[in-house]
PDB file of N, CA and C in Angstrom:
ATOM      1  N   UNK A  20       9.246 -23.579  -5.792  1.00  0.00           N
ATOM      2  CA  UNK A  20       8.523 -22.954  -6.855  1.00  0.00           C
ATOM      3  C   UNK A  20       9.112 -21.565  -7.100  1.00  0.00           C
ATOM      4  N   UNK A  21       9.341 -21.556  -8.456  1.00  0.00           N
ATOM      5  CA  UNK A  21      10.121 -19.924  -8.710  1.00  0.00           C
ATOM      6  C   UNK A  21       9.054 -19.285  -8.897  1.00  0.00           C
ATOM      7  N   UNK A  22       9.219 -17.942  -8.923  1.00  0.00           N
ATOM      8  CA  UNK A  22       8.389 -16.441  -8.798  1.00  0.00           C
ATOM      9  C   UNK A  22       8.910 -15.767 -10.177  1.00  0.00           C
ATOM     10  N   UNK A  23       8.019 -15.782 -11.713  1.00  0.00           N
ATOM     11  CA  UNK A  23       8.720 -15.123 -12.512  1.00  0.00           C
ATOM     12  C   UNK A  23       8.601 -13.180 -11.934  1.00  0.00           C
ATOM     13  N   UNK A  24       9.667 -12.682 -12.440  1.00  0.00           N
ATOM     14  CA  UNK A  24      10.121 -11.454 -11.940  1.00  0.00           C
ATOM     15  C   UNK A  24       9.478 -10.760 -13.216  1.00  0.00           C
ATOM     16  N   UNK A  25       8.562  -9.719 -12.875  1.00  0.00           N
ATOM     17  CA  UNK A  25       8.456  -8.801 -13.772  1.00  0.00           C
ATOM     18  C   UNK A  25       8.177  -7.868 -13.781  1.00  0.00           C
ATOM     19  N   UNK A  26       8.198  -6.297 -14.551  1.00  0.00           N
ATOM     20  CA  UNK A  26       8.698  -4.944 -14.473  1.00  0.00           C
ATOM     21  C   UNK A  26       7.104  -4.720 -13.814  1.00  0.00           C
ATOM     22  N   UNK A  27       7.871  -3.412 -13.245  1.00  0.00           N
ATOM     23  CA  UNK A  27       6.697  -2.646 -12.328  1.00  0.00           C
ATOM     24  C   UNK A  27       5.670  -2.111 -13.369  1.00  0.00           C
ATOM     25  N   UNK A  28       4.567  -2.291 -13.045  1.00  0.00           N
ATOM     26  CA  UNK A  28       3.853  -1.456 -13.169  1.00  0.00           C
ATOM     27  C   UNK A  28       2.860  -0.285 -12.789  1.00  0.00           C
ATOM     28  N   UNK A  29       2.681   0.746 -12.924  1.00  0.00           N
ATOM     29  CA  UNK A  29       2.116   1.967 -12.742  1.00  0.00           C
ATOM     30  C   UNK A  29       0.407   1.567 -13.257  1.00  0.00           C
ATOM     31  N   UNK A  30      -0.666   1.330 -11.898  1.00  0.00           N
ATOM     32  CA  UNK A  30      -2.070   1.377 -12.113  1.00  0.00           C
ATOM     33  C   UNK A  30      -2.691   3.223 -11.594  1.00  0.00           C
ATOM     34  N   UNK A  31      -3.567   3.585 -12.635  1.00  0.00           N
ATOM     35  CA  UNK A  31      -3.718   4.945 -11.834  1.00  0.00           C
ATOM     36  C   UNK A  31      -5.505   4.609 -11.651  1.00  0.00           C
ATOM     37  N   UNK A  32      -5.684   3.445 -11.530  1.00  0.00           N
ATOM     38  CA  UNK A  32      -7.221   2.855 -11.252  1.00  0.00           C
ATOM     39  C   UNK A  32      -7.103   2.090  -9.959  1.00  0.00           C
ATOM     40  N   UNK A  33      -7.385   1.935  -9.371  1.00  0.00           N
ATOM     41  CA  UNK A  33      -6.989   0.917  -7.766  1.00  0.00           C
ATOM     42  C   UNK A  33      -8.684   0.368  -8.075  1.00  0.00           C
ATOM     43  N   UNK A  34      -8.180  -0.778  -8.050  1.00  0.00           N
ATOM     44  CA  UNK A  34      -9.341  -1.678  -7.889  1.00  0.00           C
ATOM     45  C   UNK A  34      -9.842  -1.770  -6.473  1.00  0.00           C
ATOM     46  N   UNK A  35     -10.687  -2.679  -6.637  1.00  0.00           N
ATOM     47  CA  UNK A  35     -11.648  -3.325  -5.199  1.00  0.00           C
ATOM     48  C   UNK A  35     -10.497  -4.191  -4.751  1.00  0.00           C
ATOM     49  N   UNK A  36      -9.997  -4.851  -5.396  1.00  0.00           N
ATOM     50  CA  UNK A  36      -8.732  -6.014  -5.002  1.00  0.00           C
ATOM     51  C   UNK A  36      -7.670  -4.990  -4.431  1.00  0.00           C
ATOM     52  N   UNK A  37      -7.698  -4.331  -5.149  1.00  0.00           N
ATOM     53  CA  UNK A  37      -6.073  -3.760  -4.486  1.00  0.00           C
ATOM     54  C   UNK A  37      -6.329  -2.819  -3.331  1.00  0.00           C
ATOM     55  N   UNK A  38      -7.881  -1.857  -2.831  1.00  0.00           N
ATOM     56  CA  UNK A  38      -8.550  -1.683  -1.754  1.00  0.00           C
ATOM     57  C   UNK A  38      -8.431  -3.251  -0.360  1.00  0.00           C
ATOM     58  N   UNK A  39      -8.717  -3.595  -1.041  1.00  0.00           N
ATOM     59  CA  UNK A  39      -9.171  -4.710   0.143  1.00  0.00           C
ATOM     60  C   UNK A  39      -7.616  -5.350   0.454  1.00  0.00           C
ATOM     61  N   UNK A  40      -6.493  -5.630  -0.198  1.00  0.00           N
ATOM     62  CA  UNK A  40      -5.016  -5.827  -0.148  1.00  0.00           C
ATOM     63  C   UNK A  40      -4.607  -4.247   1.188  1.00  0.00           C
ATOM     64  N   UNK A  41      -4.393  -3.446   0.374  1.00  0.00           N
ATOM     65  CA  UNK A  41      -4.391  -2.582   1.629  1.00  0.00           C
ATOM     66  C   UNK A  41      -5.209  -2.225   2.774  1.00  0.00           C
ATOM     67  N   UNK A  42      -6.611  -2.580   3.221  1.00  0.00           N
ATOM     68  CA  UNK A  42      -7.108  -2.565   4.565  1.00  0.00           C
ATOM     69  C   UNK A  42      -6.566  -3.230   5.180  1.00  0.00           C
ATOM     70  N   UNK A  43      -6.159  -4.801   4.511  1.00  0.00           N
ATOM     71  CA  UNK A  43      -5.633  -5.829   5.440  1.00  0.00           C
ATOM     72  C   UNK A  43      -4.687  -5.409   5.884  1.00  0.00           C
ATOM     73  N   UNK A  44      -3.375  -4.659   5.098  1.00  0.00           N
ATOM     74  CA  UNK A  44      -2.239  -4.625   5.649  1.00  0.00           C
ATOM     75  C   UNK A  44      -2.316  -3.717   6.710  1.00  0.00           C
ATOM     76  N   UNK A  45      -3.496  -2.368   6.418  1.00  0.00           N
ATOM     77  CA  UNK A  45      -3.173  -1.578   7.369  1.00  0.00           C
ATOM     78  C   UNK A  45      -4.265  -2.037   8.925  1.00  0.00           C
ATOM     79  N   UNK A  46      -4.818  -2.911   9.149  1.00  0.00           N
ATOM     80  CA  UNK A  46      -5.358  -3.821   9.832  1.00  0.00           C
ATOM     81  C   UNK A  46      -4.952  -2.717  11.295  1.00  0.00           C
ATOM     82  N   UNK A  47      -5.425  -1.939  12.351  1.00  0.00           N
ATOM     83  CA  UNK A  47      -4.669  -2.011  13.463  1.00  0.00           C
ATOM     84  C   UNK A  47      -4.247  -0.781  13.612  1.00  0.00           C
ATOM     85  N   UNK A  48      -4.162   0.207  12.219  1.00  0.00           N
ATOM     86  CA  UNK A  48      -3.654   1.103  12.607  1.00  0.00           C
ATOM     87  C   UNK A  48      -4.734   2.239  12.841  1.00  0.00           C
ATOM     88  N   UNK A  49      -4.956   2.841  13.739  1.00  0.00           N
ATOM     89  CA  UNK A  49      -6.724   3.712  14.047  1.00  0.00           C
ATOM     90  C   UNK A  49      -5.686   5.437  14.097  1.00  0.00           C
ATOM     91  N   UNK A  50      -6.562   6.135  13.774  1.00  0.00           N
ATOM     92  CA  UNK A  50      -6.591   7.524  13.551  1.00  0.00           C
ATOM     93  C   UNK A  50      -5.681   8.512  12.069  1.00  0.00           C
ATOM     94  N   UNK A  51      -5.663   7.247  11.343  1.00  0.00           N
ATOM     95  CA  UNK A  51      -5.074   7.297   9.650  1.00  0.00           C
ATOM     96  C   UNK A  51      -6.059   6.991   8.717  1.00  0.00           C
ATOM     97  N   UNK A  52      -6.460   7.860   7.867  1.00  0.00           N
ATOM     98  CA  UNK A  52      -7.111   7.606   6.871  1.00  0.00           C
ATOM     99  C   UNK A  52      -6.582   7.411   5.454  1.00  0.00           C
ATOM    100  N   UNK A  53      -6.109   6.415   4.702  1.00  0.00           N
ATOM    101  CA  UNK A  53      -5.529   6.038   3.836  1.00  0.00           C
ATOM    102  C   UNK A  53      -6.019   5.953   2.491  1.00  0.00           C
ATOM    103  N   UNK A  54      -6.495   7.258   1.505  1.00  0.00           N
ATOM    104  CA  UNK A  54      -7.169   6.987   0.542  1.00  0.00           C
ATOM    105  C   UNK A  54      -6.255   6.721  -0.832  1.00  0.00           C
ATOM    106  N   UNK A  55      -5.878   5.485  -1.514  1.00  0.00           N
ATOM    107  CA  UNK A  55      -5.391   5.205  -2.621  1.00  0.00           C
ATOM    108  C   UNK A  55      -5.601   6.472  -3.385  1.00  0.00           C
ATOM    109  N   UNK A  56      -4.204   6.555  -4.103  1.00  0.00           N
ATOM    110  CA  UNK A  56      -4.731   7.580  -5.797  1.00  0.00           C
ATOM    111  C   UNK A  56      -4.168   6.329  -6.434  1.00  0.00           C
ATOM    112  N   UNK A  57      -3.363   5.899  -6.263  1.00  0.00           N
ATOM    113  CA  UNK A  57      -2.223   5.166  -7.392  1.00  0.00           C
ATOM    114  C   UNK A  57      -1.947   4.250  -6.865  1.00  0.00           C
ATOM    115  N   UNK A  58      -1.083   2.852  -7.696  1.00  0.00           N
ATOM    116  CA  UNK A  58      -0.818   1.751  -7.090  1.00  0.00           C
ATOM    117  C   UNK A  58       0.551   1.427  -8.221  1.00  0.00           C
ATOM    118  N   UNK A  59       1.760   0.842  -8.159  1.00  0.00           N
ATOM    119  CA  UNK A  59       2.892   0.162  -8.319  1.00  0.00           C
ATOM    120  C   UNK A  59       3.166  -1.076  -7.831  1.00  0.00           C
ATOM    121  N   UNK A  60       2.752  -1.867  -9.457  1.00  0.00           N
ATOM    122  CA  UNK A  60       2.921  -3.384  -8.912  1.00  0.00           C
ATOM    123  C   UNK A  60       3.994  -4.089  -9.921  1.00  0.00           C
ATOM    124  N   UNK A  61       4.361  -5.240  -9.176  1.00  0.00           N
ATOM    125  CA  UNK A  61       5.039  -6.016 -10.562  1.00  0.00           C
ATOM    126  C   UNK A  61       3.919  -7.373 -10.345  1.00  0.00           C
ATOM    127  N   UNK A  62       2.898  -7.523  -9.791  1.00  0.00           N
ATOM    128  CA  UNK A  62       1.915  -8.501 -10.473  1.00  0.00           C
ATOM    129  C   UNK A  62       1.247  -9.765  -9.169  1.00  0.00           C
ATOM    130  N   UNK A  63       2.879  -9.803  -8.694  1.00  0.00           N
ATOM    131  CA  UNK A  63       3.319 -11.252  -7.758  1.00  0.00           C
ATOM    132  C   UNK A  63       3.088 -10.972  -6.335  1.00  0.00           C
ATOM    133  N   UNK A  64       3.930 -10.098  -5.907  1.00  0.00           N
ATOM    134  CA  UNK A  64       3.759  -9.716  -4.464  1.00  0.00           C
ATOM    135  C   UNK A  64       3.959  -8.395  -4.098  1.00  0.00           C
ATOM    136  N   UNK A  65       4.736  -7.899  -4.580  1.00  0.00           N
ATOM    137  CA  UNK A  65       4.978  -6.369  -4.494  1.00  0.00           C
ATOM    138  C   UNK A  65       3.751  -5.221  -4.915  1.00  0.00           C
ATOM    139  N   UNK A  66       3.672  -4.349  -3.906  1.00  0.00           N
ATOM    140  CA  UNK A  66       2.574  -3.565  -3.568  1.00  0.00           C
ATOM    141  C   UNK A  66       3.358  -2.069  -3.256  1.00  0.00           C
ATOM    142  N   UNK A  67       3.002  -1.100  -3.947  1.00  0.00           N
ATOM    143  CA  UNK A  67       3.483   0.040  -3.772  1.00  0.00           C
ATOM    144  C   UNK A  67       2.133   1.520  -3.548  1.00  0.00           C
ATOM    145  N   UNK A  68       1.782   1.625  -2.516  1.00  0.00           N
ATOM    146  CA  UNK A  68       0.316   2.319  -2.750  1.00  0.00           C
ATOM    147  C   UNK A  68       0.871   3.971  -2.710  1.00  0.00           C
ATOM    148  N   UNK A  69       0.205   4.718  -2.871  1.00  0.00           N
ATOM    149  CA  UNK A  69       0.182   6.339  -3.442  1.00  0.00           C
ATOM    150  C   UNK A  69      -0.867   6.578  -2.553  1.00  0.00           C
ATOM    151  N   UNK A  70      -1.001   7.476  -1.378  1.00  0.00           N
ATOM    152  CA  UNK A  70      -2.230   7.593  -0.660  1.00  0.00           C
ATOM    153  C   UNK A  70      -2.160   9.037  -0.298  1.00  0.00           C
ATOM    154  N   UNK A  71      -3.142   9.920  -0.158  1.00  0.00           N
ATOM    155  CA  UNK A  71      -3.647  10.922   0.183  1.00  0.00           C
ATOM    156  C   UNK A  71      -3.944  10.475   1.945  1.00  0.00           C
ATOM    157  N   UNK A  72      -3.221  11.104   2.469  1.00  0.00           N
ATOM    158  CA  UNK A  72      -3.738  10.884   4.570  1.00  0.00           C
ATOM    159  C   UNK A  72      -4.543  11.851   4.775  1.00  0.00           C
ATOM    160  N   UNK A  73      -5.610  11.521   5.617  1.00  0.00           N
ATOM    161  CA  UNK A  73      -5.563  12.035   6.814  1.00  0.00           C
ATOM    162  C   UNK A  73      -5.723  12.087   8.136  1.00  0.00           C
ATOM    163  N   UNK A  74      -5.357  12.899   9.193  1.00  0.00           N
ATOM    164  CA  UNK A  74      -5.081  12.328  10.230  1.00  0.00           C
ATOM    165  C   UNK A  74      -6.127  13.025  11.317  1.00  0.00           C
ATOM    166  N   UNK A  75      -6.251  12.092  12.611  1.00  0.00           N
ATOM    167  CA  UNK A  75      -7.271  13.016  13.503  1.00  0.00           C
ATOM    168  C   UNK A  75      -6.591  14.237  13.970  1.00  0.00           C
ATOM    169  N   UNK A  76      -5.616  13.916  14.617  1.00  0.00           N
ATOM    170  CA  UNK A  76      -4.530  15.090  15.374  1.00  0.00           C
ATOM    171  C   UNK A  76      -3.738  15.449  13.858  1.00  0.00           C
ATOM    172  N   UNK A  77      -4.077  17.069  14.506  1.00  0.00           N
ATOM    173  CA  UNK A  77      -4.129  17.854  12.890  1.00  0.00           C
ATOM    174  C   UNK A  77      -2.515  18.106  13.183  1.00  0.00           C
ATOM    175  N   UNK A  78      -1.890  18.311  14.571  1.00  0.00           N
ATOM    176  CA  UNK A  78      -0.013  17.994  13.955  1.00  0.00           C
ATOM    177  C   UNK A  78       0.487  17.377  13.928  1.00  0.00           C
ATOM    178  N   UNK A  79      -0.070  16.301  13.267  1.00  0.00           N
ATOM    179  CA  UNK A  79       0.656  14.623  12.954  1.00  0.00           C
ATOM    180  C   UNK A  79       0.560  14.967  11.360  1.00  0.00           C
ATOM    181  N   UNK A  80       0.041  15.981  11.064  1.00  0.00           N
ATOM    182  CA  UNK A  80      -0.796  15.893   9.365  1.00  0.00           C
ATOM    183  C   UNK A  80       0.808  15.563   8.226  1.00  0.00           C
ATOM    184  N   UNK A  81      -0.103  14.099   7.660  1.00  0.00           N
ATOM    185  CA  UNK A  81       0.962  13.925   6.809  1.00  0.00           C
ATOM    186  C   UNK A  81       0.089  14.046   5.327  1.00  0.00           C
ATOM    187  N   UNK A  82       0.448  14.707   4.721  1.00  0.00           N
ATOM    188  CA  UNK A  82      -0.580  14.965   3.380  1.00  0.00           C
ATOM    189  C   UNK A  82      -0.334  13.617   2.253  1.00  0.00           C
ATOM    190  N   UNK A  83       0.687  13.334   1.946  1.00  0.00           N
ATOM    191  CA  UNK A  83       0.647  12.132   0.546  1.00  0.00           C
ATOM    192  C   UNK A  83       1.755  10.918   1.467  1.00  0.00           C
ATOM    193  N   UNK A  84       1.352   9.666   1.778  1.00  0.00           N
ATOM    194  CA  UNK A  84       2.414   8.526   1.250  1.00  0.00           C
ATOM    195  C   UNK A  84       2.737   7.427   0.249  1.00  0.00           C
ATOM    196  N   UNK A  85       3.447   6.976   0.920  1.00  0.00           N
ATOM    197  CA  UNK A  85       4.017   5.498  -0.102  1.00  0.00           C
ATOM    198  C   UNK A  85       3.655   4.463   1.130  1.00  0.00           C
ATOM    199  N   UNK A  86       3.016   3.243   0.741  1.00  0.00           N
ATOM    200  CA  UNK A  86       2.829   2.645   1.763  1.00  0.00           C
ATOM    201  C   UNK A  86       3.431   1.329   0.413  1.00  0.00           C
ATOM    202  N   UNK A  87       4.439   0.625   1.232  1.00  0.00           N
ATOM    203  CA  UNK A  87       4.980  -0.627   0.507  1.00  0.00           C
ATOM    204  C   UNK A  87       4.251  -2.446   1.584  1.00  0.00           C
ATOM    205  N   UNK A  88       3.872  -2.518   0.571  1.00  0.00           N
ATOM    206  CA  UNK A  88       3.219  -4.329   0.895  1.00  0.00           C
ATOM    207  C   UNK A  88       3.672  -4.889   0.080  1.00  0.00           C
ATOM    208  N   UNK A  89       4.031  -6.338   1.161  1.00  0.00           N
ATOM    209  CA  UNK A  89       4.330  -7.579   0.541  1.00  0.00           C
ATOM    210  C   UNK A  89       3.601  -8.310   0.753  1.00  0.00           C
ATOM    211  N   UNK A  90       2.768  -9.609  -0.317  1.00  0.00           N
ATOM    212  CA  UNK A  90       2.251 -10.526  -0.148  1.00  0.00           C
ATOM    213  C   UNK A  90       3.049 -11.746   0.382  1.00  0.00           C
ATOM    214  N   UNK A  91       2.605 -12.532   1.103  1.00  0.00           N
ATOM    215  CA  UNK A  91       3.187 -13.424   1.537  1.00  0.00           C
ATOM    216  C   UNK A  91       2.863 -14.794   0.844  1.00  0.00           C
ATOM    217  N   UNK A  92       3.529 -15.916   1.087  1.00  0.00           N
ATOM    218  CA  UNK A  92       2.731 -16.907   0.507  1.00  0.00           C
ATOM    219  C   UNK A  92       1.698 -17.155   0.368  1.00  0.00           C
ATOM    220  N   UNK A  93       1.197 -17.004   2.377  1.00  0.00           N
ATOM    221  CA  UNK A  93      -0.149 -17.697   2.155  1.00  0.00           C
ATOM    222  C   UNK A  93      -1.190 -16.176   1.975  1.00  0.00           C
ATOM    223  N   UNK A  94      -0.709 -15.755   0.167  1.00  0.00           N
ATOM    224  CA  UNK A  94      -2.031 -14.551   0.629  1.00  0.00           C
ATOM    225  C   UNK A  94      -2.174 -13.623   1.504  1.00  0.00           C
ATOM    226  N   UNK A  95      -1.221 -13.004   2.693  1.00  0.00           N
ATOM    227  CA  UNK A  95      -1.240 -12.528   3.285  1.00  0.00           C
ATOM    228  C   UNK A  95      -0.961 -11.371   3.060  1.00  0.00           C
ATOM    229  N   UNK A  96      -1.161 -10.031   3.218  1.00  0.00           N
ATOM    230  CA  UNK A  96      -0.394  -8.703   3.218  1.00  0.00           C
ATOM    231  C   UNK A  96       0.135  -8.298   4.237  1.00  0.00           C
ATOM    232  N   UNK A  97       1.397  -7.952   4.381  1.00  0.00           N
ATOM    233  CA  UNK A  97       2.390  -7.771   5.023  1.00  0.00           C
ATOM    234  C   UNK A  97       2.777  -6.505   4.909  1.00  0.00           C
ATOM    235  N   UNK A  98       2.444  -4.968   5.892  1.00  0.00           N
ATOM    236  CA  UNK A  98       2.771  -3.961   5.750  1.00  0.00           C
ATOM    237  C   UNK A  98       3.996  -3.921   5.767  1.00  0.00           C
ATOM    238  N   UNK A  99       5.017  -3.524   5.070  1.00  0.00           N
ATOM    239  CA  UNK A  99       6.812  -3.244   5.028  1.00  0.00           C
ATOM    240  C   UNK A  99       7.280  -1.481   5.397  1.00  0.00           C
ATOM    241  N   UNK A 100       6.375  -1.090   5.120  1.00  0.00           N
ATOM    242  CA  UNK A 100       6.642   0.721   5.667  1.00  0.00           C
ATOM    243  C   UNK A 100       5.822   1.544   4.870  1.00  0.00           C
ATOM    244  N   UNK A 101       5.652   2.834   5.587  1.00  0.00           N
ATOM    245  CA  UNK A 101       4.654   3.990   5.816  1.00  0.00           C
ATOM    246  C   UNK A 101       5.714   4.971   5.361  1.00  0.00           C
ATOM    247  N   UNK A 102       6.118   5.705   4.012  1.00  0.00           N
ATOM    248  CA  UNK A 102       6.974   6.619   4.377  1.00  0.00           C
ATOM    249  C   UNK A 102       6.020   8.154   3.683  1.00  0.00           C
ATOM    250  N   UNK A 103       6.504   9.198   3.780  1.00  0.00           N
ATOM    251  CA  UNK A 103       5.826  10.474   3.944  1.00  0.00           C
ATOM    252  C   UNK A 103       6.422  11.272   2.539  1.00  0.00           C
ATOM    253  N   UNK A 104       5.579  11.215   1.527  1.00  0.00           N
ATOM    254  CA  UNK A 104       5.486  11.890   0.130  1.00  0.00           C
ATOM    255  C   UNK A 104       5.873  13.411   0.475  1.00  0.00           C
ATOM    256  N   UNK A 105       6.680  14.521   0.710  1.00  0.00           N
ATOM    257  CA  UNK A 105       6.950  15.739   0.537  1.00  0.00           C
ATOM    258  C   UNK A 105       6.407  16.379  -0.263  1.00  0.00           C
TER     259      UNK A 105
END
């Protein structure tokens, strides 16, 4: 079964769906608080989140990331990386 490919899009609303897509992925990880501003999708599987952190241990403090998810076949979210917004 092919996957039609299509252009990213920029949501600056994060739904309940796209909340509940990222708890799953981040499933496990304890002392990160991950609040969505923004989301980058192309529709299918690709997940690009915009998050405001914060952290318990105040010199870990990472202020904005990019957290990238992939859906998997079965529905699954698949964290792919955590990287750190400057």
């Amino acid at each position: 079964m092919e996957k039609e490919n299509k252009g990213l899009e920029i949501m600056n609303i994060v739904t309940s769906k796209d909340k509940k897509i990222l708890s799953k992925a981040l499933n496990g990880i304890k002392g990160w608080n991950f609040n969505p501003i923004a989301v980058v999708t192309n529709g299918i599987e690709d997940y690009y989140f915009i998050c405001k952190v914060k952290t318990i241990v105040e010199n870990l403090q990472m202020k904005m990331a990019r957290i990238y998810i992939k859906i998997q076949e079965n529905n699954k979210p698949r964290l792919l990386s955590i990287e750190e917004i400057v």
